[in-house]
């Protein structure tokens, strides 16, 4: 099984993929096993203060509730936008799963050129989403991820990451409104029954939902004018199903897009590691053969030398 982990500022999403039952008919027999079946997934709060053992217990409990064994995990891949948690999760993986995780960071093979002024500035989750969207839906495409921030990521028809837009998430917008107003109550973010609110709660919900919908569709209208009318728009993230379904431009809501992207990148790097291991093995064998050959020659020369 493959464990994939996406660490966000508000939530951490985990998923476990199982290997396919058989190799694809047109597949390379040397290709690493593919993990295409999502067995389980969880969304938990991101805690910057939790210790290695606290995270370990959390993961073990989640596995237990799903009827999964931690010893069945053969690989772990992580994308994170919370750097302080990176060393904690590395230790969790090593201590509780006896595995070294693959982090999505500069140097990792993604198969996607990044056309950003400084590619290192792009959040790991944005690249992961872009890789998954292009693999599943083709390009050009725009991925709208509803997280703590809402991101719009653009991919060309050739599969190049072009850049995007970042704006405050709807949750941040709501928190700012509630914190700066004395008499407005905190309300659940949801689609109201009608646009015109007849009470304070309804008015707030209408403003948050339709206001954010207008912001999102306004940005998408500009992006589609730039990328072309055939551009696919895919929504993901915690609020993707609620906000995305109200958009004029979003045609796909893919709840597990980030998890799929992590799986795809892990498999691409697994192939690279396997090829590298093969190369190392061949070099090692060649070196041993040369050493043996040279050693035999030296011994023969020494043996034929006339003693003085």
mmCIF file of C-alpha atoms in Angstrom:
data_model
loop_
_atom_site.group_PDB
_atom_site.id
_atom_site.type_symbol
_atom_site.label_atom_id
_atom_site.label_comp_id
_atom_site.label_asym_id
_atom_site.label_seq_id
_atom_site.Cartn_x
_atom_site.Cartn_y
_atom_site.Cartn_z
ATOM 1 C CA UNK A 1 0.000 0.000 0.000
ATOM 2 C CA UNK A 2 1.004 3.605 -0.548
ATOM 3 C CA UNK A 3 0.365 6.333 2.043
ATOM 4 C CA UNK A 4 -0.070 9.854 0.652
ATOM 5 C CA UNK A 5 -0.163 12.923 2.909
ATOM 6 C CA UNK A 6 -1.077 16.501 1.993
ATOM 7 C CA UNK A 7 -0.292 18.927 4.823
ATOM 8 C CA UNK A 8 -2.197 22.202 4.557
ATOM 9 C CA UNK A 9 -2.355 25.197 6.880
ATOM 10 C CA UNK A 10 -5.809 24.230 8.174
ATOM 11 C CA UNK A 11 -6.265 20.549 7.362
ATOM 12 C CA UNK A 12 -4.103 17.541 6.628
ATOM 13 C CA UNK A 13 -5.526 15.027 4.155
ATOM 14 C CA UNK A 14 -4.318 11.433 4.086
ATOM 15 C CA UNK A 15 -5.056 8.611 1.692
ATOM 16 C CA UNK A 16 -4.056 4.968 1.293
ATOM 17 C CA UNK A 17 -3.788 3.452 -2.182
ATOM 18 C CA UNK A 18 -3.659 -0.269 -2.898
ATOM 19 C CA UNK A 19 -1.759 -1.881 -5.739
ATOM 20 C CA UNK A 20 -3.703 -2.957 -8.808
ATOM 21 C CA UNK A 21 -4.486 -6.649 -8.885
ATOM 22 C CA UNK A 22 -2.565 -7.275 -12.107
ATOM 23 C CA UNK A 23 -0.114 -5.546 -14.408
ATOM 24 C CA UNK A 24 -1.692 -3.675 -17.319
ATOM 25 C CA UNK A 25 -1.618 -5.665 -20.546
ATOM 26 C CA UNK A 26 0.326 -2.959 -22.370
ATOM 27 C CA UNK A 27 2.560 -2.231 -19.383
ATOM 28 C CA UNK A 28 6.301 -2.696 -19.076
ATOM 29 C CA UNK A 29 7.041 -5.823 -16.992
ATOM 30 C CA UNK A 30 9.854 -3.884 -15.286
ATOM 31 C CA UNK A 31 7.524 -1.028 -14.351
ATOM 32 C CA UNK A 32 7.038 -0.584 -10.568
ATOM 33 C CA UNK A 33 3.683 -1.649 -9.136
ATOM 34 C CA UNK A 34 0.950 0.930 -9.600
ATOM 35 C CA UNK A 35 -1.261 2.050 -6.745
ATOM 36 C CA UNK A 36 -4.569 2.990 -8.360
ATOM 37 C CA UNK A 37 -7.258 1.990 -5.862
ATOM 38 C CA UNK A 38 -7.986 4.452 -3.049
ATOM 39 C CA UNK A 39 -8.793 2.310 -0.029
ATOM 40 C CA UNK A 40 -9.300 5.002 2.593
ATOM 41 C CA UNK A 41 -8.953 8.743 3.114
ATOM 42 C CA UNK A 42 -9.143 11.091 6.065
ATOM 43 C CA UNK A 43 -9.190 14.844 6.694
ATOM 44 C CA UNK A 44 -7.828 15.955 10.085
ATOM 45 C CA UNK A 45 -6.888 19.306 11.594
ATOM 46 C CA UNK A 46 -3.276 20.360 11.067
ATOM 47 C CA UNK A 47 -1.661 20.715 14.485
ATOM 48 C CA UNK A 48 1.690 22.484 14.642
ATOM 49 C CA UNK A 49 2.095 21.594 18.318
ATOM 50 C CA UNK A 50 1.560 17.825 18.115
ATOM 51 C CA UNK A 51 4.593 15.659 18.834
ATOM 52 C CA UNK A 52 5.931 12.759 16.778
ATOM 53 C CA UNK A 53 4.215 10.261 19.080
ATOM 54 C CA UNK A 54 0.906 12.143 19.025
ATOM 55 C CA UNK A 55 0.886 12.071 15.222
ATOM 56 C CA UNK A 56 1.955 8.434 15.307
ATOM 57 C CA UNK A 57 -0.957 7.503 17.567
ATOM 58 C CA UNK A 58 -3.357 9.484 15.349
ATOM 59 C CA UNK A 59 -2.199 7.674 12.208
ATOM 60 C CA UNK A 60 -2.335 4.271 13.918
ATOM 61 C CA UNK A 61 -5.899 4.963 15.152
ATOM 62 C CA UNK A 62 -7.043 6.028 11.676
ATOM 63 C CA UNK A 63 -5.571 2.852 10.208
ATOM 64 C CA UNK A 64 -7.194 0.724 12.887
ATOM 65 C CA UNK A 65 -10.645 2.213 12.268
ATOM 66 C CA UNK A 66 -10.285 1.463 8.549
ATOM 67 C CA UNK A 67 -9.078 -2.075 9.189
ATOM 68 C CA UNK A 68 -5.625 -1.389 7.719
ATOM 69 C CA UNK A 69 -2.215 -2.489 8.990
ATOM 70 C CA UNK A 70 0.634 0.039 9.144
ATOM 71 C CA UNK A 71 3.111 -2.713 8.243
ATOM 72 C CA UNK A 72 1.344 -3.032 4.894
ATOM 73 C CA UNK A 73 2.593 0.418 3.832
ATOM 74 C CA UNK A 74 5.459 0.137 1.339
ATOM 75 C CA UNK A 75 5.844 3.795 0.392
ATOM 76 C CA UNK A 76 4.993 7.274 1.707
ATOM 77 C CA UNK A 77 4.834 10.557 -0.207
ATOM 78 C CA UNK A 78 4.202 13.967 1.383
ATOM 79 C CA UNK A 79 3.378 17.455 0.136
ATOM 80 C CA UNK A 80 3.532 20.157 2.782
ATOM 81 C CA UNK A 81 3.084 23.919 2.998
ATOM 82 C CA UNK A 82 3.842 23.937 6.744
ATOM 83 C CA UNK A 83 7.671 23.706 7.014
ATOM 84 C CA UNK A 84 7.782 23.404 10.858
ATOM 85 C CA UNK A 85 5.907 20.093 10.572
ATOM 86 C CA UNK A 86 8.259 18.557 8.005
ATOM 87 C CA UNK A 87 10.814 17.136 10.483
ATOM 88 C CA UNK A 88 8.011 15.886 12.731
ATOM 89 C CA UNK A 89 6.334 13.934 9.942
ATOM 90 C CA UNK A 90 9.673 12.571 8.722
ATOM 91 C CA UNK A 91 10.219 11.083 12.169
ATOM 92 C CA UNK A 92 6.658 9.731 12.261
ATOM 93 C CA UNK A 93 7.245 7.905 8.978
ATOM 94 C CA UNK A 94 10.577 6.488 10.111
ATOM 95 C CA UNK A 95 9.481 5.530 13.624
ATOM 96 C CA UNK A 96 5.978 4.169 12.985
ATOM 97 C CA UNK A 97 6.279 2.892 9.410
ATOM 98 C CA UNK A 98 10.053 2.243 9.157
ATOM 99 C CA UNK A 99 10.071 4.169 5.874
ATOM 100 C CA UNK A 100 11.740 7.302 4.581
ATOM 101 C CA UNK A 101 9.063 9.507 2.954
ATOM 102 C CA UNK A 102 9.368 11.172 -0.437
ATOM 103 C CA UNK A 103 8.737 14.918 0.002
ATOM 104 C CA UNK A 104 7.533 16.978 -2.957
ATOM 105 C CA UNK A 105 10.357 19.509 -3.145
ATOM 106 C CA UNK A 106 12.884 20.867 -5.676
ATOM 107 C CA UNK A 107 14.714 18.001 -7.337
ATOM 108 C CA UNK A 108 11.792 15.581 -7.256
ATOM 109 C CA UNK A 109 10.686 14.334 -10.679
ATOM 110 C CA UNK A 110 7.181 15.599 -11.460
ATOM 111 C CA UNK A 111 7.205 15.413 -15.257
ATOM 112 C CA UNK A 112 5.958 18.997 -15.477
ATOM 113 C CA UNK A 113 8.099 22.043 -16.420
ATOM 114 C CA UNK A 114 7.450 24.986 -14.093
ATOM 115 C CA UNK A 115 7.387 28.400 -15.776
ATOM 116 C CA UNK A 116 7.536 30.474 -12.599
ATOM 117 C CA UNK A 117 10.137 33.198 -12.024
ATOM 118 C CA UNK A 118 11.363 31.162 -9.055
ATOM 119 C CA UNK A 119 9.983 27.587 -9.215
ATOM 120 C CA UNK A 120 10.908 27.024 -5.557
ATOM 121 C CA UNK A 121 8.211 29.546 -4.578
ATOM 122 C CA UNK A 122 5.369 27.385 -5.889
ATOM 123 C CA UNK A 123 3.587 25.471 -3.138
ATOM 124 C CA UNK A 124 4.021 21.703 -3.343
ATOM 125 C CA UNK A 125 0.253 21.160 -3.334
ATOM 126 C CA UNK A 126 -0.161 23.410 -6.380
ATOM 127 C CA UNK A 127 2.313 21.386 -8.427
ATOM 128 C CA UNK A 128 0.723 18.143 -7.254
ATOM 129 C CA UNK A 129 -2.729 19.362 -8.319
ATOM 130 C CA UNK A 130 -1.409 20.507 -11.693
ATOM 131 C CA UNK A 131 0.246 17.144 -12.365
ATOM 132 C CA UNK A 132 -2.923 15.227 -11.487
ATOM 133 C CA UNK A 133 -5.232 17.503 -13.484
ATOM 134 C CA UNK A 134 -3.116 17.296 -16.648
ATOM 135 C CA UNK A 135 -2.779 13.523 -16.293
ATOM 136 C CA UNK A 136 -6.531 13.014 -15.827
ATOM 137 C CA UNK A 137 -8.131 15.785 -17.890
ATOM 138 C CA UNK A 138 -5.457 17.036 -20.302
ATOM 139 C CA UNK A 139 -4.630 20.648 -21.046
ATOM 140 C CA UNK A 140 -4.977 23.497 -21.085
ATOM 141 C CA UNK A 141 -6.614 23.443 -17.683
ATOM 142 C CA UNK A 142 -7.160 25.536 -14.560
ATOM 143 C CA UNK A 143 -7.292 23.981 -11.105
ATOM 144 C CA UNK A 144 -9.199 25.843 -8.397
ATOM 145 C CA UNK A 145 -8.232 24.598 -4.941
ATOM 146 C CA UNK A 146 -10.451 25.768 -2.087
ATOM 147 C CA UNK A 147 -8.192 25.667 0.942
ATOM 148 C CA UNK A 148 -7.065 28.190 3.560
ATOM 149 C CA UNK A 149 -6.205 30.254 0.490
ATOM 150 C CA UNK A 150 -7.972 29.708 -2.805
ATOM 151 C CA UNK A 151 -5.514 29.068 -5.614
ATOM 152 C CA UNK A 152 -6.006 29.105 -9.372
ATOM 153 C CA UNK A 153 -3.274 27.141 -11.172
ATOM 154 C CA UNK A 154 -2.866 27.191 -14.949
ATOM 155 C CA UNK A 155 -1.442 24.396 -17.095
ATOM 156 C CA UNK A 156 -0.760 24.722 -20.813
ATOM 157 C CA UNK A 157 -1.823 22.315 -23.551
ATOM 158 C CA UNK A 158 1.758 20.950 -23.465
ATOM 159 C CA UNK A 159 1.608 20.179 -19.763
ATOM 160 C CA UNK A 160 3.606 23.184 -18.518
ATOM 161 C CA UNK A 161 2.844 24.869 -15.219
ATOM 162 C CA UNK A 162 2.301 28.515 -16.195
ATOM 163 C CA UNK A 163 1.489 30.158 -12.853
ATOM 164 C CA UNK A 164 -1.769 31.304 -11.353
ATOM 165 C CA UNK A 165 -3.673 33.388 -8.849
ATOM 166 C CA UNK A 166 -3.818 33.295 -5.044
ATOM 167 C CA UNK A 167 -6.570 34.948 -3.015
ATOM 168 C CA UNK A 168 -7.870 34.634 0.563
ATOM 169 C CA UNK A 169 -10.030 31.585 1.137
ATOM 170 C CA UNK A 170 -13.697 31.975 1.981
ATOM 171 C CA UNK A 171 -12.974 30.898 5.566
ATOM 172 C CA UNK A 172 -10.386 33.665 6.005
ATOM 173 C CA UNK A 173 -12.820 36.193 4.536
ATOM 174 C CA UNK A 174 -15.538 35.078 6.938
ATOM 175 C CA UNK A 175 -13.200 35.189 9.952
ATOM 176 C CA UNK A 176 -12.099 38.731 9.099
ATOM 177 C CA UNK A 177 -15.737 39.852 8.907
ATOM 178 C CA UNK A 178 -16.710 38.280 12.229
ATOM 179 C CA UNK A 179 -13.635 39.541 14.075
ATOM 180 C CA UNK A 180 -14.050 43.147 12.935
ATOM 181 C CA UNK A 181 -17.788 43.517 13.539
ATOM 182 C CA UNK A 182 -19.279 43.644 17.036
ATOM 183 C CA UNK A 183 -22.830 42.556 16.278
ATOM 184 C CA UNK A 184 -22.510 40.110 13.400
ATOM 185 C CA UNK A 185 -22.614 36.454 14.516
ATOM 186 C CA UNK A 186 -20.378 33.714 13.216
ATOM 187 C CA UNK A 187 -22.373 31.619 10.755
ATOM 188 C CA UNK A 188 -21.949 28.364 8.891
ATOM 189 C CA UNK A 189 -20.626 28.839 5.376
ATOM 190 C CA UNK A 190 -23.246 27.332 3.083
ATOM 191 C CA UNK A 191 -25.362 28.074 0.037
ATOM 192 C CA UNK A 192 -28.441 29.994 1.212
ATOM 193 C CA UNK A 193 -31.962 29.178 0.078
ATOM 194 C CA UNK A 194 -32.216 32.515 -1.751
ATOM 195 C CA UNK A 195 -30.016 35.478 -2.605
ATOM 196 C CA UNK A 196 -32.026 38.032 -0.626
ATOM 197 C CA UNK A 197 -31.534 37.317 3.055
ATOM 198 C CA UNK A 198 -34.509 38.039 5.336
ATOM 199 C CA UNK A 199 -32.469 37.808 8.542
ATOM 200 C CA UNK A 200 -28.877 38.449 9.617
ATOM 201 C CA UNK A 201 -27.744 34.852 9.262
ATOM 202 C CA UNK A 202 -29.280 34.516 5.792
ATOM 203 C CA UNK A 203 -27.801 37.843 4.693
ATOM 204 C CA UNK A 204 -24.331 36.841 5.871
ATOM 205 C CA UNK A 205 -24.513 33.460 4.181
ATOM 206 C CA UNK A 206 -25.704 35.044 0.949
ATOM 207 C CA UNK A 207 -22.890 37.601 1.012
ATOM 208 C CA UNK A 208 -20.223 35.004 1.732
ATOM 209 C CA UNK A 209 -21.433 32.433 -0.784
ATOM 210 C CA UNK A 210 -22.454 34.610 -3.713
ATOM 211 C CA UNK A 211 -19.743 37.148 -3.071
ATOM 212 C CA UNK A 212 -17.109 34.442 -3.239
ATOM 213 C CA UNK A 213 -18.780 32.833 -6.235
ATOM 214 C CA UNK A 214 -18.585 36.173 -8.055
ATOM 215 C CA UNK A 215 -14.906 36.566 -7.166
ATOM 216 C CA UNK A 216 -14.136 33.053 -8.389
ATOM 217 C CA UNK A 217 -16.038 33.305 -11.674
ATOM 218 C CA UNK A 218 -14.609 36.776 -12.323
ATOM 219 C CA UNK A 219 -11.050 35.430 -12.060
ATOM 220 C CA UNK A 220 -11.902 32.360 -14.149
ATOM 221 C CA UNK A 221 -13.405 34.537 -16.883
ATOM 222 C CA UNK A 222 -10.106 36.397 -17.215
ATOM 223 C CA UNK A 223 -8.037 33.194 -17.136
ATOM 224 C CA UNK A 224 -10.162 31.506 -19.792
ATOM 225 C CA UNK A 225 -9.863 34.547 -22.037
ATOM 226 C CA UNK A 226 -6.093 34.108 -21.800
ATOM 227 C CA UNK A 227 -5.892 30.303 -22.095
ATOM 228 C CA UNK A 228 -8.726 29.688 -24.551
ATOM 229 C CA UNK A 229 -12.363 28.595 -24.479
ATOM 230 C CA UNK A 230 -11.467 24.873 -24.554
ATOM 231 C CA UNK A 231 -9.709 25.107 -21.192
ATOM 232 C CA UNK A 232 -10.874 22.587 -18.608
ATOM 233 C CA UNK A 233 -11.637 23.929 -15.118
ATOM 234 C CA UNK A 234 -11.361 21.531 -12.199
ATOM 235 C CA UNK A 235 -12.248 22.269 -8.572
ATOM 236 C CA UNK A 236 -10.822 20.507 -5.537
ATOM 237 C CA UNK A 237 -10.301 21.143 -1.822
ATOM 238 C CA UNK A 238 -12.571 21.041 1.200
ATOM 239 C CA UNK A 239 -15.174 23.499 -0.106
ATOM 240 C CA UNK A 240 -14.831 22.434 -3.741
ATOM 241 C CA UNK A 241 -18.144 20.526 -3.871
ATOM 242 C CA UNK A 242 -20.114 23.427 -2.367
ATOM 243 C CA UNK A 243 -18.620 26.426 -4.166
ATOM 244 C CA UNK A 244 -17.509 24.663 -7.349
ATOM 245 C CA UNK A 245 -20.948 23.381 -8.268
ATOM 246 C CA UNK A 246 -22.309 26.941 -8.341
ATOM 247 C CA UNK A 247 -19.738 28.200 -10.850
ATOM 248 C CA UNK A 248 -20.487 28.969 -14.508
ATOM 249 C CA UNK A 249 -17.073 27.652 -15.549
ATOM 250 C CA UNK A 250 -16.204 24.695 -13.316
ATOM 251 C CA UNK A 251 -17.230 21.443 -14.996
ATOM 252 C CA UNK A 252 -15.320 18.963 -12.829
ATOM 253 C CA UNK A 253 -15.205 18.692 -9.043
ATOM 254 C CA UNK A 254 -12.479 16.220 -8.075
ATOM 255 C CA UNK A 255 -12.349 15.729 -4.316
ATOM 256 C CA UNK A 256 -9.267 13.487 -4.421
ATOM 257 C CA UNK A 257 -7.221 15.353 -7.026
ATOM 258 C CA UNK A 258 -4.326 16.130 -4.649
ATOM 259 C CA UNK A 259 -4.136 12.540 -3.409
ATOM 260 C CA UNK A 260 -4.074 11.314 -7.011
ATOM 261 C CA UNK A 261 -1.284 13.767 -7.833
ATOM 262 C CA UNK A 262 0.829 12.521 -4.957
ATOM 263 C CA UNK A 263 0.343 8.948 -6.151
ATOM 264 C CA UNK A 264 1.333 9.858 -9.721
ATOM 265 C CA UNK A 265 4.499 11.668 -8.635
ATOM 266 C CA UNK A 266 5.497 8.827 -6.311
ATOM 267 C CA UNK A 267 5.172 6.337 -9.163
ATOM 268 C CA UNK A 268 7.259 8.528 -11.499
ATOM 269 C CA UNK A 269 10.018 8.748 -8.926
ATOM 270 C CA UNK A 270 9.786 5.029 -8.147
ATOM 271 C CA UNK A 271 10.556 4.325 -11.808
ATOM 272 C CA UNK A 272 13.509 6.729 -11.667
ATOM 273 C CA UNK A 273 14.845 5.053 -8.518
ATOM 274 C CA UNK A 274 14.492 1.630 -10.128
ATOM 275 C CA UNK A 275 16.346 2.733 -13.259
ATOM 276 C CA UNK A 276 19.046 4.321 -11.099
ATOM 277 C CA UNK A 277 19.394 1.125 -9.082
ATOM 278 C CA UNK A 278 19.724 -0.887 -12.301
ATOM 279 C CA UNK A 279 22.435 1.460 -13.538
ATOM 280 C CA UNK A 280 24.296 1.231 -10.248
ATOM 281 C CA UNK A 281 24.033 -2.555 -10.296
ATOM 282 C CA UNK A 282 25.404 -2.750 -13.856
ATOM 283 C CA UNK A 283 28.252 -0.384 -13.003
ATOM 284 C CA UNK A 284 29.053 -2.397 -9.919
ATOM 285 C CA UNK A 285 29.123 -5.655 -11.893
ATOM 286 C CA UNK A 286 31.270 -4.103 -14.614
ATOM 287 C CA UNK A 287 33.641 -2.720 -12.001
ATOM 288 C CA UNK A 288 33.916 -6.104 -10.319
ATOM 289 C CA UNK A 289 34.577 -7.802 -13.654
ATOM 290 C CA UNK A 290 37.271 -5.267 -14.580
ATOM 291 C CA UNK A 291 38.833 -5.556 -11.162
ATOM 292 C CA UNK A 292 38.862 -9.326 -11.462
ATOM 293 C CA UNK A 293 40.296 -9.170 -14.980
ATOM 294 C CA UNK A 294 42.981 -6.683 -13.970
ATOM 295 C CA UNK A 295 43.787 -8.713 -10.915
ATOM 296 C CA UNK A 296 44.245 -11.889 -12.996
ATOM 297 C CA UNK A 297 46.549 -10.049 -15.418
ATOM 298 C CA UNK A 298 48.618 -8.648 -12.596
ATOM 299 C CA UNK A 299 48.924 -12.047 -10.990
ATOM 300 C CA UNK A 300 49.984 -13.622 -14.274
ATOM 301 C CA UNK A 301 52.588 -10.922 -14.867
ATOM 302 C CA UNK A 302 53.943 -11.293 -11.356
ATOM 303 C CA UNK A 303 54.046 -15.031 -11.729
ATOM 304 C CA UNK A 304 56.081 -14.890 -14.922
ATOM 305 C CA UNK A 305 58.634 -12.455 -13.545
ATOM 306 C CA UNK A 306 62.139 -13.949 -13.172
ATOM 307 C CA UNK A 307 63.375 -13.609 -9.617
ATOM 308 C CA UNK A 308 66.692 -11.792 -9.121
#
